[in-house]
Structure formats: C-alpha cells, structure tokens
mmCIF file of C-alpha atoms in Angstrom:
data_model
loop_
_atom_site.group_PDB
_atom_site.id
_atom_site.type_symbol
_atom_site.label_atom_id
_atom_site.label_comp_id
_atom_site.label_asym_id
_atom_site.label_seq_id
_atom_site.Cartn_x
_atom_site.Cartn_y
_atom_site.Cartn_z
ATOM 1 C CA GLY N 1 -8.479 21.325 -39.726
ATOM 2 C CA ILE N 2 -11.019 20.721 -36.966
ATOM 3 C CA VAL N 3 -13.703 19.286 -39.288
ATOM 4 C CA LYS N 4 -11.180 16.983 -40.935
ATOM 5 C CA MET N 5 -9.895 15.851 -37.539
ATOM 6 C CA ALA N 6 -13.431 15.254 -36.232
ATOM 7 C CA ARG N 7 -14.294 13.190 -39.311
ATOM 8 C CA PHE N 8 -11.079 11.178 -38.925
ATOM 9 C CA THR N 9 -11.784 10.575 -35.213
ATOM 10 C CA ILE N 10 -15.382 9.447 -35.723
ATOM 11 C CA ARG N 11 -14.508 7.110 -38.578
ATOM 12 C CA GLY N 12 -11.541 5.739 -36.656
ATOM 13 C CA ALA N 13 -13.615 5.143 -33.534
ATOM 14 C CA PHE N 14 -16.313 3.225 -35.423
ATOM 15 C CA LEU N 15 -13.712 1.190 -37.311
ATOM 16 C CA ILE N 16 -11.730 0.244 -34.203
ATOM 17 C CA GLU N 17 -14.822 -0.566 -32.160
ATOM 18 C CA GLY N 18 -16.171 -2.628 -35.065
ATOM 19 C CA ILE N 19 -12.967 -4.659 -35.352
ATOM 20 C CA GLY N 20 -12.948 -5.140 -31.577
ATOM 21 C CA ALA N 21 -16.564 -6.313 -31.625
ATOM 22 C CA LEU N 22 -15.807 -8.850 -34.371
ATOM 23 C CA LEU N 23 -12.874 -10.262 -32.391
ATOM 24 C CA LEU N 24 -14.954 -10.523 -29.220
ATOM 25 C CA ALA N 25 -17.819 -12.103 -31.191
ATOM 26 C CA THR N 26 -15.614 -15.092 -32.044
ATOM 27 C CA ARG N 27 -15.790 -16.017 -28.352
ATOM 28 C CA PHE N 28 -19.074 -14.517 -27.145
ATOM 29 C CA VAL N 29 -21.319 -15.799 -29.972
ATOM 30 C CA PRO N 30 -20.459 -19.510 -29.467
ATOM 31 C CA ARG N 31 -21.085 -19.115 -25.745
ATOM 32 C CA PHE N 32 -24.184 -16.876 -25.638
ATOM 33 C CA GLY N 33 -25.796 -17.369 -29.048
ATOM 34 C CA VAL N 34 -25.914 -15.042 -32.038
ATOM 35 C CA LEU N 35 -28.053 -12.116 -30.815
ATOM 36 C CA LYS N 36 -26.855 -12.014 -27.210
ATOM 37 C CA GLY N 37 -23.271 -12.748 -28.261
ATOM 38 C CA LEU N 38 -23.226 -9.884 -30.791
ATOM 39 C CA TYR N 39 -24.787 -7.518 -28.260
ATOM 40 C CA PHE N 40 -22.191 -8.479 -25.644
ATOM 41 C CA SER N 41 -19.420 -8.065 -28.227
ATOM 42 C CA VAL N 42 -20.478 -4.563 -29.271
ATOM 43 C CA PHE N 43 -21.123 -3.453 -25.691
ATOM 44 C CA HIS N 44 -17.750 -4.581 -24.350
ATOM 45 C CA SER N 45 -15.884 -3.290 -27.401
ATOM 46 C CA VAL N 46 -17.328 0.204 -26.889
ATOM 47 C CA SER N 47 -16.794 -0.024 -23.127
ATOM 48 C CA ALA N 48 -13.130 -0.982 -23.556
ATOM 49 C CA PHE N 49 -12.419 1.608 -26.271
ATOM 50 C CA CYS N 50 -14.000 4.343 -24.149
ATOM 51 C CA ASN N 51 -11.969 3.187 -21.114
ATOM 52 C CA ALA N 52 -15.250 2.823 -19.237
ATOM 53 C CA GLY N 53 -14.765 -0.691 -17.862
ATOM 54 C CA PHE N 54 -18.481 -1.551 -17.688
ATOM 55 C CA ASP N 55 -19.385 -5.201 -18.215
ATOM 56 C CA ILE N 56 -22.714 -7.028 -18.417
ATOM 57 C CA LEU N 57 -21.465 -10.546 -17.771
ATOM 58 C CA GLY N 58 -22.938 -10.842 -14.273
ATOM 59 C CA THR N 59 -25.247 -13.688 -13.295
ATOM 60 C CA ALA N 60 -27.483 -14.386 -10.317
ATOM 61 C CA GLU N 61 -24.697 -16.457 -8.745
ATOM 62 C CA ASN N 62 -21.880 -14.021 -9.570
ATOM 63 C CA LYS N 63 -23.091 -10.455 -10.010
ATOM 64 C CA TYR N 64 -19.727 -8.732 -10.608
ATOM 65 C CA PRO N 65 -17.391 -11.105 -12.446
ATOM 66 C CA SER N 66 -15.897 -8.600 -14.931
ATOM 67 C CA LEU N 67 -13.719 -10.759 -17.243
ATOM 68 C CA THR N 68 -12.454 -13.216 -14.631
ATOM 69 C CA GLY N 69 -13.945 -16.113 -16.609
ATOM 70 C CA TYR N 70 -11.613 -15.312 -19.521
ATOM 71 C CA ILE N 71 -8.253 -15.050 -17.742
ATOM 72 C CA GLY N 72 -6.706 -17.630 -20.071
ATOM 73 C CA GLU N 73 -8.515 -16.608 -23.279
ATOM 74 C CA PRO N 74 -6.010 -14.855 -25.603
ATOM 75 C CA THR N 75 -8.573 -13.357 -28.012
ATOM 76 C CA ILE N 76 -10.624 -11.659 -25.298
ATOM 77 C CA ASN N 77 -7.546 -10.448 -23.407
ATOM 78 C CA ILE N 78 -5.681 -9.092 -26.418
ATOM 79 C CA ALA N 79 -8.764 -7.474 -27.997
ATOM 80 C CA ILE N 80 -9.758 -5.695 -24.776
ATOM 81 C CA MET N 81 -6.177 -4.559 -24.078
ATOM 82 C CA LEU N 82 -5.721 -3.163 -27.584
ATOM 83 C CA LEU N 83 -9.059 -1.339 -27.424
ATOM 84 C CA ILE N 84 -8.098 0.234 -24.074
ATOM 85 C CA ILE N 85 -4.652 1.270 -25.323
ATOM 86 C CA VAL N 86 -5.875 2.671 -28.656
ATOM 87 C CA GLY N 87 -8.647 4.606 -26.947
ATOM 88 C CA GLY N 88 -6.232 5.897 -24.310
ATOM 89 C CA ILE N 89 -3.373 7.250 -26.444
ATOM 90 C CA GLY N 90 -5.362 10.165 -27.861
ATOM 91 C CA PHE N 91 -6.722 11.171 -31.247
ATOM 92 C CA LEU N 92 -3.763 13.386 -32.191
ATOM 93 C CA THR N 93 -1.491 10.395 -31.667
ATOM 94 C CA TRP N 94 -3.747 8.403 -34.016
ATOM 95 C CA ASP N 95 -3.278 11.145 -36.597
ATOM 96 C CA ASP N 96 0.507 10.948 -36.237
ATOM 97 C CA ILE N 97 0.504 7.170 -36.625
ATOM 98 C CA TYR N 98 -1.871 7.330 -39.612
ATOM 99 C CA THR N 99 0.085 10.110 -41.326
ATOM 100 C CA ASN N 100 3.685 9.139 -40.574
ATOM 101 C CA LYS N 101 3.306 5.359 -40.207
ATOM 102 C CA TRP N 102 6.563 3.880 -38.803
ATOM 103 C CA HIS N 103 8.574 7.111 -39.151
ATOM 104 C CA PHE N 104 8.718 7.773 -35.407
ATOM 105 C CA LYS N 105 11.072 10.738 -35.791
ATOM 106 C CA LYS N 106 8.390 12.647 -37.707
ATOM 107 C CA TYR N 107 5.840 12.374 -34.895
ATOM 108 C CA ARG N 108 4.847 15.362 -32.771
ATOM 109 C CA MET N 109 6.791 15.673 -29.537
ATOM 110 C CA GLN N 110 3.585 15.009 -27.588
ATOM 111 C CA SER N 111 2.938 11.790 -29.526
ATOM 112 C CA LYS N 112 6.482 10.587 -28.866
ATOM 113 C CA VAL N 113 6.141 11.268 -25.140
ATOM 114 C CA ILE N 114 2.723 9.577 -25.017
ATOM 115 C CA LEU N 115 3.830 6.411 -26.821
ATOM 116 C CA VAL N 116 7.048 6.001 -24.832
ATOM 117 C CA THR N 117 5.343 6.689 -21.497
ATOM 118 C CA THR N 118 2.458 4.355 -22.339
ATOM 119 C CA ALA N 119 4.873 1.554 -23.244
ATOM 120 C CA ILE N 120 6.770 1.987 -19.961
ATOM 121 C CA LEU N 121 3.540 2.082 -17.928
ATOM 122 C CA ILE N 122 2.465 -1.201 -19.516
ATOM 123 C CA ILE N 123 5.732 -3.149 -19.472
ATOM 124 C CA ALA N 124 7.157 -2.166 -16.067
ATOM 125 C CA PRO N 125 4.038 -2.997 -13.960
ATOM 126 C CA ALA N 126 3.437 -6.169 -16.017
ATOM 127 C CA VAL N 127 6.921 -7.441 -15.151
ATOM 128 C CA PHE N 128 6.313 -6.636 -11.483
ATOM 129 C CA PHE N 129 2.926 -8.413 -11.468
ATOM 130 C CA PHE N 130 4.429 -11.417 -13.246
ATOM 131 C CA PHE N 131 7.017 -12.009 -10.516
ATOM 132 C CA CYS N 132 4.835 -11.032 -7.526
ATOM 133 C CA ASP N 133 1.409 -12.459 -8.449
ATOM 134 C CA PHE N 134 -0.340 -15.210 -10.393
ATOM 135 C CA THR N 135 2.276 -17.815 -9.436
ATOM 136 C CA GLY N 136 -0.331 -20.571 -9.513
ATOM 137 C CA LEU N 137 -1.242 -19.991 -13.172
ATOM 138 C CA PRO N 138 0.312 -21.650 -16.235
ATOM 139 C CA LEU N 139 2.963 -19.518 -17.957
ATOM 140 C CA ALA N 140 0.739 -18.297 -20.827
ATOM 141 C CA GLU N 141 -2.109 -17.329 -18.488
ATOM 142 C CA ARG N 142 0.340 -15.687 -16.101
ATOM 143 C CA ILE N 143 1.705 -13.492 -18.895
ATOM 144 C CA LEU N 144 -1.808 -12.547 -20.063
ATOM 145 C CA ALA N 145 -2.984 -11.772 -16.521
ATOM 146 C CA SER N 146 0.097 -9.637 -15.820
ATOM 147 C CA LEU N 147 -0.290 -7.630 -19.021
ATOM 148 C CA PHE N 148 -4.043 -7.222 -18.592
ATOM 149 C CA GLN N 149 -3.761 -5.949 -15.020
ATOM 150 C CA SER N 150 -1.061 -3.541 -16.166
ATOM 151 C CA VAL N 151 -3.205 -2.094 -18.969
ATOM 152 C CA THR N 152 -6.653 -1.970 -17.410
ATOM 153 C CA PRO N 153 -6.195 0.091 -14.185
ATOM 154 C CA ARG N 154 -5.545 3.313 -16.098
ATOM 155 C CA THR N 155 -9.272 4.271 -16.052
ATOM 156 C CA ALA N 156 -10.598 1.159 -17.846
ATOM 157 C CA GLY N 157 -11.633 -0.895 -14.806
ATOM 158 C CA PHE N 158 -11.897 -4.446 -16.172
ATOM 159 C CA ASN N 159 -10.148 -7.311 -14.424
ATOM 160 C CA THR N 160 -9.406 -10.920 -15.276
ATOM 161 C CA ALA N 161 -7.606 -11.693 -12.000
ATOM 162 C CA ASP N 162 -8.908 -11.990 -8.456
ATOM 163 C CA LEU N 163 -7.924 -8.516 -7.226
ATOM 164 C CA PRO N 164 -8.261 -9.171 -3.447
ATOM 165 C CA ALA N 165 -5.809 -12.061 -3.833
ATOM 166 C CA MET N 166 -3.093 -9.800 -5.283
ATOM 167 C CA THR N 167 -0.259 -8.564 -3.078
ATOM 168 C CA GLY N 168 -0.457 -5.216 -1.296
ATOM 169 C CA SER N 169 2.408 -3.781 -3.346
ATOM 170 C CA SER N 170 0.632 -4.740 -6.583
ATOM 171 C CA LYS N 171 -2.547 -3.044 -5.401
ATOM 172 C CA ALA N 172 -0.546 0.094 -4.592
ATOM 173 C CA ILE N 173 0.933 0.098 -8.115
ATOM 174 C CA MET N 174 -2.559 -0.276 -9.609
ATOM 175 C CA ILE N 175 -3.745 2.716 -7.572
ATOM 176 C CA LEU N 176 -0.877 4.799 -8.961
ATOM 177 C CA LEU N 177 -1.735 3.651 -12.487
ATOM 178 C CA MET N 178 -5.330 4.738 -11.874
ATOM 179 C CA LEU N 179 -4.103 8.178 -10.837
ATOM 180 C CA VAL N 180 -2.013 8.550 -14.007
ATOM 181 C CA GLY N 181 -4.799 7.456 -16.360
ATOM 182 C CA GLY N 182 -4.566 7.895 -20.128
ATOM 183 C CA SER N 183 -3.295 10.586 -22.475
ATOM 184 C CA PRO N 184 -4.575 14.036 -23.523
ATOM 185 C CA GLY N 185 -7.311 14.086 -26.144
ATOM 186 C CA SER N 186 -8.258 10.473 -25.474
ATOM 187 C CA THR N 187 -11.206 8.564 -24.036
ATOM 188 C CA ALA N 188 -9.340 7.989 -20.753
ATOM 189 C CA GLY N 189 -9.310 10.082 -17.600
ATOM 190 C CA GLY N 190 -6.668 10.561 -14.918
ATOM 191 C CA MET N 191 -3.933 13.133 -14.518
ATOM 192 C CA LYS N 192 -2.492 12.036 -17.943
ATOM 193 C CA THR N 193 0.672 10.335 -19.111
ATOM 194 C CA THR N 194 2.173 13.611 -20.324
ATOM 195 C CA THR N 195 1.861 15.125 -16.838
ATOM 196 C CA LEU N 196 3.788 12.202 -15.355
ATOM 197 C CA ALA N 197 6.396 12.383 -18.134
ATOM 198 C CA VAL N 198 6.956 16.124 -17.611
ATOM 199 C CA LEU N 199 7.389 15.622 -13.855
ATOM 200 C CA ILE N 200 9.931 12.827 -14.357
ATOM 201 C CA LEU N 201 11.831 14.828 -16.999
ATOM 202 C CA SER N 202 11.834 17.817 -14.676
ATOM 203 C CA ALA N 203 13.325 15.699 -11.896
ATOM 204 C CA PHE N 204 16.043 14.442 -14.255
ATOM 205 C CA SER N 205 16.879 17.993 -15.347
ATOM 206 C CA VAL N 206 17.279 19.031 -11.701
ATOM 207 C CA CYS N 207 19.530 16.035 -11.004
ATOM 208 C CA CYS N 208 21.640 16.912 -14.071
ATOM 209 C CA LYS N 209 21.715 20.587 -12.996
ATOM 210 C CA LYS N 210 20.087 21.768 -16.218
ATOM 211 C CA ASP N 211 18.122 25.002 -16.387
ATOM 212 C CA ASP N 212 15.586 23.707 -18.923
ATOM 213 C CA VAL N 213 13.501 20.534 -19.203
ATOM 214 C CA GLU N 214 14.236 18.893 -22.544
ATOM 215 C CA VAL N 215 12.856 15.920 -24.457
ATOM 216 C CA CYS N 216 13.428 14.746 -28.037
ATOM 217 C CA GLY N 217 15.708 17.731 -28.623
ATOM 218 C CA ARG N 218 12.967 20.191 -27.637
ATOM 219 C CA ARG N 219 12.619 22.439 -24.597
ATOM 220 C CA ILE N 220 9.471 22.160 -22.495
ATOM 221 C CA ASP N 221 8.122 25.543 -21.483
ATOM 222 C CA GLY N 222 8.337 26.380 -17.780
ATOM 223 C CA SER N 223 4.574 26.970 -17.564
ATOM 224 C CA ALA N 224 3.956 23.378 -18.704
ATOM 225 C CA VAL N 225 6.194 22.107 -15.908
ATOM 226 C CA LYS N 226 4.337 24.261 -13.352
ATOM 227 C CA ASN N 227 0.949 23.054 -14.632
ATOM 228 C CA ALA N 228 2.071 19.424 -14.434
ATOM 229 C CA ALA N 229 3.280 19.904 -10.863
ATOM 230 C CA ALA N 230 0.031 21.634 -9.856
ATOM 231 C CA VAL N 231 -2.125 18.862 -11.376
ATOM 232 C CA ALA N 232 -0.064 16.144 -9.680
ATOM 233 C CA VAL N 233 -0.228 17.860 -6.273
ATOM 234 C CA MET N 234 -4.004 18.283 -6.530
ATOM 235 C CA TYR N 235 -4.463 14.622 -7.468
ATOM 236 C CA PHE N 236 -2.294 13.365 -4.624
ATOM 237 C CA LEU N 237 -3.951 15.692 -2.109
ATOM 238 C CA LEU N 238 -7.387 14.458 -3.171
ATOM 239 C CA PHE N 239 -6.103 10.896 -2.976
ATOM 240 C CA PHE N 240 -4.694 11.470 0.528
ATOM 241 C CA VAL N 241 -7.819 13.245 1.825
ATOM 242 C CA GLY N 242 -10.083 10.661 0.188
ATOM 243 C CA GLY N 243 -8.100 7.855 1.833
ATOM 244 C CA ILE N 244 -8.537 9.459 5.255
ATOM 245 C CA VAL N 245 -12.286 9.955 4.715
ATOM 246 C CA ILE N 246 -12.788 6.346 3.561
ATOM 247 C CA SER N 247 -10.698 4.921 6.405
ATOM 248 C CA THR N 248 -12.695 6.827 9.029
#
C-alpha cells in the first residue's frame, strides 16, 4: 500500500497547508496587501506544517521578530499550532484518524502512544508556563502564549513570547521539548515521542516489578526498549558535550 499511502500523504499535506494558508491570509492580507499577504500566508503555513519554524516577518528595525507581534491574535496562534501538531504526529497517525475517525480503540498501538504522549507534552508544559511566565498579560493572551510556547519548541522554532524574559526553569523545559521533538514518520525531528513514551513505560514496569513493558494491552519488544534507551543516551550525551563546547 505504499503508493496509496504516498498519494494520501501528498493530498493531505496540500489540503492542510492550503487550509492553514487561508486562515493566515485573513490576518496577513489586511496588513500586508493581497500579493504579499498571500505569499506570507503560504510561506508560514508550509513552514509551520513542516516544523521548520522559518519566518519572513523581519524588518530593518526588528530583523528577527518571529511571531511576537501576534501574541494576542487567536487566528494566527491557533492556525500555526494546529499546523505544527498535525505535521508532527506522523502520516500513519493521519491514516488511523482518517480511517477510524473517533474510534480510538481501533487505532494502531503506535498511533495511540503518539496521540497520548503529544497531548501530555502540550498540556503539562503549557500549565507550567501559565503559572510561571506571562503574568503581565491578559488572561486570554496568557493562555495563548502558554500553549504556543508548549507546542512550538518541539522542532518548530516559532515564538510569540519574549524568550529571554522567560524563567530559567521554563527555558530548561523548552530545551527538553526540543530534544523530544515530534513523532515517527512526521515532518518533525528530535528523538521522537515514541522513544520518550517507551522509556517512561519501561521505568514504570521496573517500578511495578514487571518483566515486560506493556501498553494498551500489548507487549513492547525488548529490542524496542533497548533502541529507545540507546537513542536517548546519545541525544543527552550530545546535549551535554554540546553544552560544554558552547560554554567554553
């Protein structure tokens, strides 16, 4: 089914990026004019979907603004977040959602793990950011900023908030989110959500004195656990060595 899957992925990508561009155009066109606004809309829709994080909103006065000028704009925030998330959950997960709709029990085990882990990695950091940062913003903007900064670090790279002004603990959490990244078979990089999930499940199985790592009534093969551990160790070693090199 590789041809069918490729066709589904290409059509889905164009459709999602097109919808994202239309949503962004409702804000960019009135501000920049028709041609420039449409170009900006398409560019940032593709950039967000591909988890690239590139923006072309810089000016002579402010060369690297990212999306800081839209911190309180719901349409821009929600559109960019959804594009990042959809691009980052993986094409096989798309297929599960398209095929099985709301019947979560029918999803592949990998899709279940990806969706649950993604939800946790969005909600938990957002709650932390909400209580530790952005205290000077109105409630609606504070919620948007917290959610956006929770979604975007996982290889996307946009920001609506002033990152240097965030607390040290929040910056540390964003670094960890960057290390995790997106999901297998997606447009995102990183060590992957499934790797993190397997490591956490493995830790729980050890604490519960179980011989096997289980999730959703299925056993995870021991080789998958070893691979996840090896990937995580390599990432953290590179992170540690890179930190030493940069600091010196």
